[in-house]
mmCIF file of C-alpha atoms in Angstrom:
data_model
loop_
_atom_site.group_PDB
_atom_site.id
_atom_site.type_symbol
_atom_site.label_atom_id
_atom_site.label_comp_id
_atom_site.label_asym_id
_atom_site.label_seq_id
_atom_site.Cartn_x
_atom_site.Cartn_y
_atom_site.Cartn_z
ATOM 1 C CA MET A 1 0.000 0.000 0.000
ATOM 2 C CA GLN A 2 2.851 2.397 0.839
ATOM 3 C CA VAL A 3 4.288 1.921 -2.653
ATOM 4 C CA GLY A 4 0.905 2.621 -4.212
ATOM 5 C CA ILE A 5 0.422 5.832 -2.249
ATOM 6 C CA LEU A 6 3.955 6.971 -3.125
ATOM 7 C CA LEU A 7 3.236 6.312 -6.802
ATOM 8 C CA ALA A 8 0.038 8.359 -6.488
ATOM 9 C CA PHE A 9 1.946 11.324 -5.052
ATOM 10 C CA MET A 10 4.447 10.992 -7.913
ATOM 11 C CA ALA A 11 1.547 10.921 -10.377
ATOM 12 C CA TYR A 12 0.047 14.177 -9.149
ATOM 13 C CA LEU A 13 3.458 15.839 -9.002
ATOM 14 C CA SER A 14 3.891 14.776 -12.624
ATOM 15 C CA PHE A 15 0.449 16.140 -13.550
ATOM 16 C CA SER A 16 1.320 19.448 -11.860
ATOM 17 C CA CYS A 17 4.583 19.687 -13.813
ATOM 18 C CA GLY A 18 2.622 19.064 -17.001
ATOM 19 C CA ASP A 19 0.134 21.794 -16.107
ATOM 20 C CA ALA A 20 2.992 24.184 -15.307
ATOM 21 C CA SER A 21 4.443 23.444 -18.747
ATOM 22 C CA VAL A 22 1.084 24.324 -20.303
ATOM 23 C CA LYS A 23 1.041 27.596 -18.385
ATOM 24 C CA ALA A 24 4.553 28.443 -19.576
ATOM 25 C CA LEU A 25 3.387 28.230 -23.199
ATOM 26 C CA GLY A 26 0.283 30.372 -22.802
ATOM 27 C CA ASP A 27 1.853 33.535 -24.207
ATOM 28 C CA THR A 28 3.445 31.922 -27.270
ATOM 29 C CA LEU A 29 1.159 29.197 -28.644
ATOM 30 C CA PRO A 30 -2.620 28.940 -29.286
ATOM 31 C CA VAL A 31 -4.757 26.872 -26.908
ATOM 32 C CA PHE A 32 -5.643 24.115 -29.387
ATOM 33 C CA GLU A 33 -2.047 23.701 -30.492
ATOM 34 C CA ILE A 34 -0.931 23.237 -26.886
ATOM 35 C CA GLY A 35 -3.716 20.701 -26.367
ATOM 36 C CA PHE A 36 -2.773 18.811 -29.526
ATOM 37 C CA PHE A 37 0.920 18.370 -28.801
ATOM 38 C CA VAL A 38 0.497 17.674 -25.096
ATOM 39 C CA SER A 39 -2.134 14.988 -25.803
ATOM 40 C CA LEU A 40 0.000 13.517 -28.582
ATOM 41 C CA PHE A 41 3.106 13.232 -26.426
ATOM 42 C CA ALA A 42 1.046 11.968 -23.479
ATOM 43 C CA LEU A 43 0.143 8.919 -25.555
ATOM 44 C CA VAL A 44 3.735 7.636 -25.412
ATOM 45 C CA PRO A 45 4.009 6.686 -21.705
ATOM 46 C CA THR A 46 0.278 5.907 -21.560
ATOM 47 C CA LEU A 47 0.847 3.044 -24.009
ATOM 48 C CA LEU A 48 2.730 1.268 -21.218
ATOM 49 C CA THR A 49 -0.535 0.860 -19.287
ATOM 50 C CA LYS A 50 -1.546 -1.883 -21.726
ATOM 51 C CA ARG A 51 -1.962 -5.282 -20.076
ATOM 52 C CA PRO A 52 -0.759 -8.413 -21.913
ATOM 53 C CA GLU A 53 -4.345 -9.578 -22.410
ATOM 54 C CA ASP A 54 -5.382 -6.254 -23.990
ATOM 55 C CA ASP A 55 -5.115 -5.421 -27.671
ATOM 56 C CA TRP A 56 -4.769 -1.995 -29.246
ATOM 57 C CA ALA A 57 -7.971 -2.418 -31.224
ATOM 58 C CA SER A 58 -9.915 -2.462 -27.929
ATOM 59 C CA ILE A 59 -9.497 1.331 -27.819
ATOM 60 C CA LEU A 60 -11.843 1.497 -30.816
ATOM 61 C CA ARG A 61 -14.043 -1.422 -29.704
ATOM 62 C CA PRO A 62 -15.583 -0.416 -26.379
ATOM 63 C CA THR A 63 -18.185 -2.594 -24.707
ATOM 64 C CA ARG A 64 -20.521 0.366 -24.183
ATOM 65 C CA PRO A 65 -19.599 2.767 -27.006
ATOM 66 C CA TRP A 66 -22.043 5.582 -26.216
ATOM 67 C CA LEU A 67 -20.837 5.945 -22.636
ATOM 68 C CA VAL A 68 -17.209 5.754 -23.728
ATOM 69 C CA LEU A 69 -18.018 8.477 -26.288
ATOM 70 C CA VAL A 70 -19.412 10.663 -23.492
ATOM 71 C CA ARG A 71 -16.212 9.971 -21.515
ATOM 72 C CA ALA A 72 -14.090 10.961 -24.538
ATOM 73 C CA VAL A 73 -16.095 14.143 -25.213
ATOM 74 C CA SER A 74 -16.100 15.282 -21.587
ATOM 75 C CA GLY A 75 -12.394 14.515 -21.273
ATOM 76 C CA THR A 76 -11.522 16.369 -24.482
ATOM 77 C CA ILE A 77 -13.568 19.466 -23.596
ATOM 78 C CA GLY A 78 -12.219 19.370 -20.047
ATOM 79 C CA GLY A 79 -8.670 19.221 -21.386
ATOM 80 C CA ILE A 80 -9.219 22.254 -23.635
ATOM 81 C CA LEU A 81 -10.785 24.217 -20.782
ATOM 82 C CA SER A 82 -7.917 23.283 -18.479
ATOM 83 C CA VAL A 83 -5.425 24.754 -20.970
ATOM 84 C CA ILE A 84 -7.416 28.010 -20.980
ATOM 85 C CA ALA A 85 -7.556 28.006 -17.175
ATOM 86 C CA PHE A 86 -3.864 27.314 -16.616
ATOM 87 C CA THR A 87 -2.724 29.874 -19.185
ATOM 88 C CA THR A 88 -4.858 32.686 -17.731
ATOM 89 C CA LEU A 89 -4.959 32.018 -13.961
ATOM 90 C CA PRO A 90 -2.400 31.352 -11.242
ATOM 91 C CA LEU A 91 -1.836 27.610 -10.952
ATOM 92 C CA ALA A 92 -3.124 27.247 -7.394
ATOM 93 C CA GLU A 93 -6.208 29.337 -8.147
ATOM 94 C CA ALA A 94 -7.045 27.210 -11.187
ATOM 95 C CA TYR A 95 -6.711 24.045 -9.108
ATOM 96 C CA ALA A 96 -8.971 25.437 -6.392
ATOM 97 C CA LEU A 97 -11.769 25.843 -8.935
ATOM 98 C CA ILE A 98 -11.117 22.530 -10.673
ATOM 99 C CA PHE A 99 -11.204 20.775 -7.310
ATOM 100 C CA LEU A 100 -14.884 21.613 -7.062
ATOM 101 C CA LEU A 101 -15.184 18.326 -8.948
ATOM 102 C CA PRO A 102 -16.215 16.189 -5.902
ATOM 103 C CA VAL A 103 -18.798 18.822 -4.958
ATOM 104 C CA LEU A 104 -20.281 18.661 -8.455
ATOM 105 C CA VAL A 105 -20.190 14.856 -8.376
ATOM 106 C CA THR A 106 -22.373 14.996 -5.264
ATOM 107 C CA ILE A 107 -24.862 17.293 -7.017
ATOM 108 C CA PHE A 108 -24.886 15.196 -10.220
ATOM 109 C CA SER A 109 -25.272 11.998 -8.194
ATOM 110 C CA ARG A 110 -28.488 13.401 -6.817
ATOM 111 C CA LEU A 111 -29.782 14.756 -10.132
ATOM 112 C CA VAL A 112 -28.679 11.963 -12.488
ATOM 113 C CA LEU A 113 -28.286 8.810 -10.382
ATOM 114 C CA LYS A 114 -31.057 9.756 -7.911
ATOM 115 C CA GLU A 115 -28.802 8.986 -4.954
ATOM 116 C CA THR A 116 -29.849 10.015 -1.476
ATOM 117 C CA ILE A 117 -27.527 12.746 -0.223
ATOM 118 C CA GLY A 118 -27.330 13.286 3.525
ATOM 119 C CA TRP A 119 -26.875 16.596 5.308
ATOM 120 C CA LYS A 120 -23.167 15.943 5.876
ATOM 121 C CA ARG A 121 -22.447 15.706 2.164
ATOM 122 C CA TRP A 122 -24.586 18.778 1.479
ATOM 123 C CA SER A 123 -22.552 20.569 4.164
ATOM 124 C CA ALA A 124 -19.386 19.598 2.286
ATOM 125 C CA VAL A 125 -20.913 21.066 -0.892
ATOM 126 C CA LEU A 126 -21.607 24.338 0.910
ATOM 127 C CA LEU A 127 -18.086 24.406 2.368
ATOM 128 C CA GLY A 128 -16.565 23.925 -1.083
ATOM 129 C CA LEU A 129 -18.679 26.681 -2.612
ATOM 130 C CA CYS A 130 -17.730 29.078 0.188
ATOM 131 C CA GLY A 131 -14.074 28.232 -0.400
ATOM 132 C CA VAL A 132 -14.392 29.082 -4.084
ATOM 133 C CA LEU A 133 -15.997 32.424 -3.216
ATOM 134 C CA LEU A 134 -12.963 33.226 -1.049
ATOM 135 C CA VAL A 135 -10.601 32.330 -3.891
ATOM 136 C CA VAL A 136 -12.443 34.173 -6.658
ATOM 137 C CA ARG A 137 -14.016 36.969 -4.556
ATOM 138 C CA PRO A 138 -16.552 38.157 -7.166
ATOM 139 C CA GLY A 139 -17.170 41.877 -6.879
ATOM 140 C CA PHE A 140 -13.750 42.458 -5.347
ATOM 141 C CA ARG A 141 -11.571 40.996 -8.098
ATOM 142 C CA GLU A 142 -11.843 40.823 -11.861
ATOM 143 C CA ILE A 143 -13.559 37.664 -13.119
ATOM 144 C CA LEU A 144 -11.501 36.284 -16.003
ATOM 145 C CA PRO A 145 -12.402 33.787 -18.740
ATOM 146 C CA GLY A 146 -10.041 31.398 -16.981
ATOM 147 C CA HIS A 147 -12.366 31.265 -13.974
ATOM 148 C CA PHE A 148 -15.240 30.071 -16.142
ATOM 149 C CA ALA A 149 -12.912 27.651 -17.946
ATOM 150 C CA ALA A 150 -11.706 26.141 -14.661
ATOM 151 C CA PHE A 151 -15.293 25.716 -13.457
ATOM 152 C CA GLY A 152 -16.246 24.171 -16.798
ATOM 153 C CA CYS A 153 -13.299 21.810 -16.438
ATOM 154 C CA ALA A 154 -14.667 20.724 -13.043
ATOM 155 C CA VAL A 155 -18.096 20.128 -14.620
ATOM 156 C CA CYS A 156 -16.527 17.955 -17.326
ATOM 157 C CA GLY A 157 -14.596 16.044 -14.684
ATOM 158 C CA ALA A 158 -17.775 15.427 -12.697
ATOM 159 C CA VAL A 159 -19.524 14.122 -15.816
ATOM 160 C CA THR A 160 -16.582 11.776 -16.364
ATOM 161 C CA VAL A 161 -16.819 10.446 -12.804
ATOM 162 C CA ILE A 162 -20.538 9.739 -13.181
ATOM 163 C CA VAL A 163 -19.921 7.962 -16.491
ATOM 164 C CA LEU A 164 -17.111 5.883 -14.987
ATOM 165 C CA ARG A 165 -19.426 4.841 -12.173
ATOM 166 C CA VAL A 166 -21.948 3.559 -14.695
ATOM 167 C CA LEU A 167 -19.288 1.876 -16.814
ATOM 168 C CA GLY A 168 -17.752 0.232 -13.756
ATOM 169 C CA PRO A 169 -15.437 -2.653 -14.618
ATOM 170 C CA SER A 170 -17.036 -3.318 -18.015
ATOM 171 C CA GLU A 171 -14.385 -1.416 -19.992
ATOM 172 C CA ARG A 172 -10.670 -2.036 -20.200
ATOM 173 C CA ARG A 173 -8.448 0.636 -18.718
ATOM 174 C CA ILE A 174 -6.589 1.033 -22.010
ATOM 175 C CA THR A 175 -9.941 1.867 -23.625
ATOM 176 C CA LEU A 176 -10.853 4.509 -21.044
ATOM 177 C CA ILE A 177 -7.465 6.234 -21.222
ATOM 178 C CA GLY A 178 -6.740 5.731 -24.899
ATOM 179 C CA ALA A 179 -10.135 6.882 -26.129
ATOM 180 C CA VAL A 180 -9.899 10.293 -24.490
ATOM 181 C CA LEU A 181 -6.304 10.903 -25.590
ATOM 182 C CA VAL A 182 -7.014 9.885 -29.190
ATOM 183 C CA SER A 183 -10.110 12.099 -29.150
ATOM 184 C CA ALA A 184 -8.130 15.029 -27.752
ATOM 185 C CA VAL A 185 -5.444 14.667 -30.431
ATOM 186 C CA ALA A 186 -8.019 14.512 -33.216
ATOM 187 C CA VAL A 187 -10.215 17.410 -32.019
ATOM 188 C CA ASN A 188 -7.338 19.746 -31.141
ATOM 189 C CA GLY A 189 -5.574 18.821 -34.387
ATOM 190 C CA VAL A 190 -8.566 19.961 -36.434
ATOM 191 C CA LEU A 191 -9.217 23.113 -34.395
ATOM 192 C CA MET A 192 -5.593 24.280 -34.442
ATOM 193 C CA ALA A 193 -5.364 24.214 -38.247
ATOM 194 C CA THR A 194 -6.376 27.864 -38.752
ATOM 195 C CA THR A 195 -4.239 29.287 -35.923
ATOM 196 C CA TYR A 196 -1.141 27.116 -36.168
ATOM 197 C CA VAL A 197 2.107 28.730 -35.040
ATOM 198 C CA HIS A 198 5.298 26.809 -35.645
ATOM 199 C CA PRO A 199 6.770 26.182 -32.167
ATOM 200 C CA GLY A 200 10.373 27.162 -31.605
ATOM 201 C CA ARG A 201 12.917 24.669 -30.334
ATOM 202 C CA GLY A 202 12.413 25.809 -26.744
ATOM 203 C CA ASP A 203 8.618 25.717 -27.017
ATOM 204 C CA PHE A 204 8.739 22.256 -28.545
ATOM 205 C CA ALA A 205 10.847 21.021 -25.630
ATOM 206 C CA VAL A 206 8.297 22.400 -23.150
ATOM 207 C CA LEU A 207 5.456 20.750 -25.105
ATOM 208 C CA LEU A 208 7.332 17.459 -24.990
ATOM 209 C CA LEU A 209 7.896 17.839 -21.256
ATOM 210 C CA GLY A 210 4.233 18.677 -20.642
ATOM 211 C CA GLY A 211 2.960 15.712 -22.655
ATOM 212 C CA LEU A 212 5.368 13.189 -21.183
ATOM 213 C CA ALA A 213 4.612 14.456 -17.666
ATOM 214 C CA ALA A 214 0.860 14.019 -18.238
ATOM 215 C CA GLY A 215 1.356 10.541 -19.681
ATOM 216 C CA LEU A 216 3.701 9.565 -16.846
ATOM 217 C CA GLY A 217 1.061 10.733 -14.383
ATOM 218 C CA HIS A 218 -1.512 8.393 -15.960
ATOM 219 C CA LEU A 219 1.020 5.559 -15.866
ATOM 220 C CA CYS A 220 1.793 6.101 -12.171
ATOM 221 C CA ILE A 221 -1.919 6.257 -11.300
ATOM 222 C CA VAL A 222 -2.538 2.931 -13.051
ATOM 223 C CA PHE A 223 0.255 1.205 -11.132
ATOM 224 C CA ALA A 224 -0.755 2.969 -7.906
ATOM 225 C CA THR A 225 -4.268 1.515 -8.083
ATOM 226 C CA ARG A 226 -2.832 -1.933 -8.775
ATOM 227 C CA THR A 227 -0.927 -1.880 -5.477
ATOM 228 C CA ALA A 228 -3.225 0.111 -3.171
ATOM 229 C CA PRO A 229 -7.016 0.526 -2.797
ATOM 230 C CA ALA A 230 -8.417 3.424 -4.802
ATOM 231 C CA ALA A 231 -9.868 4.945 -1.612
ATOM 232 C CA ARG A 232 -6.319 5.396 -0.295
ATOM 233 C CA VAL A 233 -5.004 6.723 -3.592
ATOM 234 C CA ALA A 234 -7.760 9.227 -4.438
ATOM 235 C CA PRO A 235 -7.113 11.815 -1.660
ATOM 236 C CA THR A 236 -3.502 12.255 -2.800
ATOM 237 C CA GLN A 237 -4.738 14.334 -5.732
ATOM 238 C CA TYR A 238 -5.127 17.289 -3.357
ATOM 239 C CA SER A 239 -1.349 17.411 -3.097
ATOM 240 C CA GLN A 240 -1.602 19.180 -6.466
ATOM 241 C CA ILE A 241 -2.569 22.387 -4.672
ATOM 242 C CA ILE A 242 0.740 22.227 -2.782
ATOM 243 C CA TRP A 243 2.710 21.412 -5.920
ATOM 244 C CA ALA A 244 0.907 24.221 -7.752
ATOM 245 C CA ALA A 245 1.755 26.743 -5.038
ATOM 246 C CA LEU A 246 5.423 25.704 -5.100
ATOM 247 C CA LEU A 247 5.699 25.657 -8.901
ATOM 248 C CA GLY A 248 3.770 28.912 -9.219
ATOM 249 C CA ALA A 249 6.069 30.660 -6.745
ATOM 250 C CA ALA A 250 9.268 29.177 -8.191
ATOM 251 C CA PHE A 251 8.638 29.743 -11.905
ATOM 252 C CA PHE A 252 5.854 32.315 -12.275
ATOM 253 C CA GLY A 253 6.156 34.552 -9.201
ATOM 254 C CA GLU A 254 2.663 33.610 -7.988
ATOM 255 C CA TYR A 255 2.038 34.032 -4.268
ATOM 256 C CA PRO A 256 -1.595 33.516 -3.149
ATOM 257 C CA ASP A 257 -2.730 35.773 -0.302
ATOM 258 C CA ALA A 258 -4.032 34.524 3.038
ATOM 259 C CA VAL A 259 -7.696 34.733 1.985
ATOM 260 C CA SER A 260 -7.034 32.633 -1.133
ATOM 261 C CA VAL A 261 -5.080 30.071 0.899
ATOM 262 C CA ALA A 262 -8.017 29.797 3.319
ATOM 263 C CA GLY A 263 -10.409 29.294 0.409
ATOM 264 C CA MET A 264 -8.187 26.611 -1.137
ATOM 265 C CA ALA A 265 -8.041 24.823 2.220
ATOM 266 C CA MET A 266 -11.840 24.867 2.431
ATOM 267 C CA VAL A 267 -12.182 23.431 -1.082
ATOM 268 C CA GLY A 268 -9.629 20.729 -0.242
ATOM 269 C CA CYS A 269 -11.371 19.785 3.017
ATOM 270 C CA SER A 270 -14.705 19.662 1.207
ATOM 271 C CA GLY A 271 -13.340 17.290 -1.436
ATOM 272 C CA LEU A 272 -11.568 15.046 1.061
ATOM 273 C CA PHE A 273 -14.690 14.771 3.184
ATOM 274 C CA THR A 274 -16.692 13.847 0.101
ATOM 275 C CA PHE A 275 -14.228 11.067 -0.726
ATOM 276 C CA VAL A 276 -14.434 9.702 2.835
ATOM 277 C CA ARG A 277 -18.242 9.706 2.812
ATOM 278 C CA GLU A 278 -18.243 8.041 -0.614
ATOM 279 C CA GLU A 279 -15.964 5.282 0.678
ATOM 280 C CA LYS A 280 -18.271 4.609 3.622
ATOM 281 C CA ARG A 281 -21.389 4.703 1.431
ATOM 282 C CA VAL A 282 -20.446 2.350 -1.393
ATOM 283 C CA GLY A 283 -16.878 1.276 -0.712
ATOM 284 C CA TRP A 284 -13.976 1.201 -3.196
ATOM 285 C CA SER A 285 -11.930 -1.643 -4.583
ATOM 286 C CA ARG A 286 -8.702 -2.072 -6.490
ATOM 287 C CA LYS A 287 -10.785 -2.321 -9.687
ATOM 288 C CA THR A 288 -12.366 1.094 -9.245
ATOM 289 C CA PRO A 289 -11.370 3.135 -12.324
ATOM 290 C CA LEU A 290 -9.365 6.069 -10.993
ATOM 291 C CA LEU A 291 -8.202 8.333 -13.801
ATOM 292 C CA ARG A 292 -7.436 11.966 -14.235
ATOM 293 C CA ASN A 293 -11.000 12.972 -14.786
ATOM 294 C CA ARG A 294 -10.595 16.265 -16.529
ATOM 295 C CA GLY A 295 -8.882 14.846 -19.580
#
């Protein structure tokens, strides 16, 4: 279990480095071009998640194609929105909004799956929303497109979680990961055609780093959930707020104020509480699909 949890921390550090690479390119390359190259390079380490009994054609032969299509669409849109968020907001602030995902999962579980939600989980929803208000502070700070993009990314992630719950163990992991990456490459490749800017050698190196970091994160998560229960692995994703604060300060001169830090802490506590309640309600197993749900 200790190895699995360590791999999970490595995964989310890797994801954070990939997101920092995306942010570094925001002033030089268009959004869709960043999404295309990062998704393309992310495919390389992700290919190593293939089990011996899997075949590559299974990516295009899902058991439940319509739900896998929804997963691919939500992941692709979420990935595009995350690029917009990271290139226009401080890293930690973008994460605080994206980490509304568990709160939205609770709301969607009630609306879509008709689950009974107790007062404790509704309290966690309220805590998370209050935390976001402290981070964004509407009326006191300028609301940027990145704020809406980060929230939209959280919505896409919540849709993905609901779909993965319905899919359960019926789909191969290579299908769930490969489908969204192939979709992201195809969609971003088409959309970037009219705004393509040839990346310089330095930009190309950052794109390569961002893609490989994202793919390595997926790889580490897969191996983490093979060696530790998903319920122990899932909360480690909140370490991304810490990584984001450190990377933002080190490379972009971003220092969140005390009010923003308090809001981020509230969002994190809300999400962690939601995970704990979810574990008690339905339980988790090693087969629970745990993927980076925004793309």
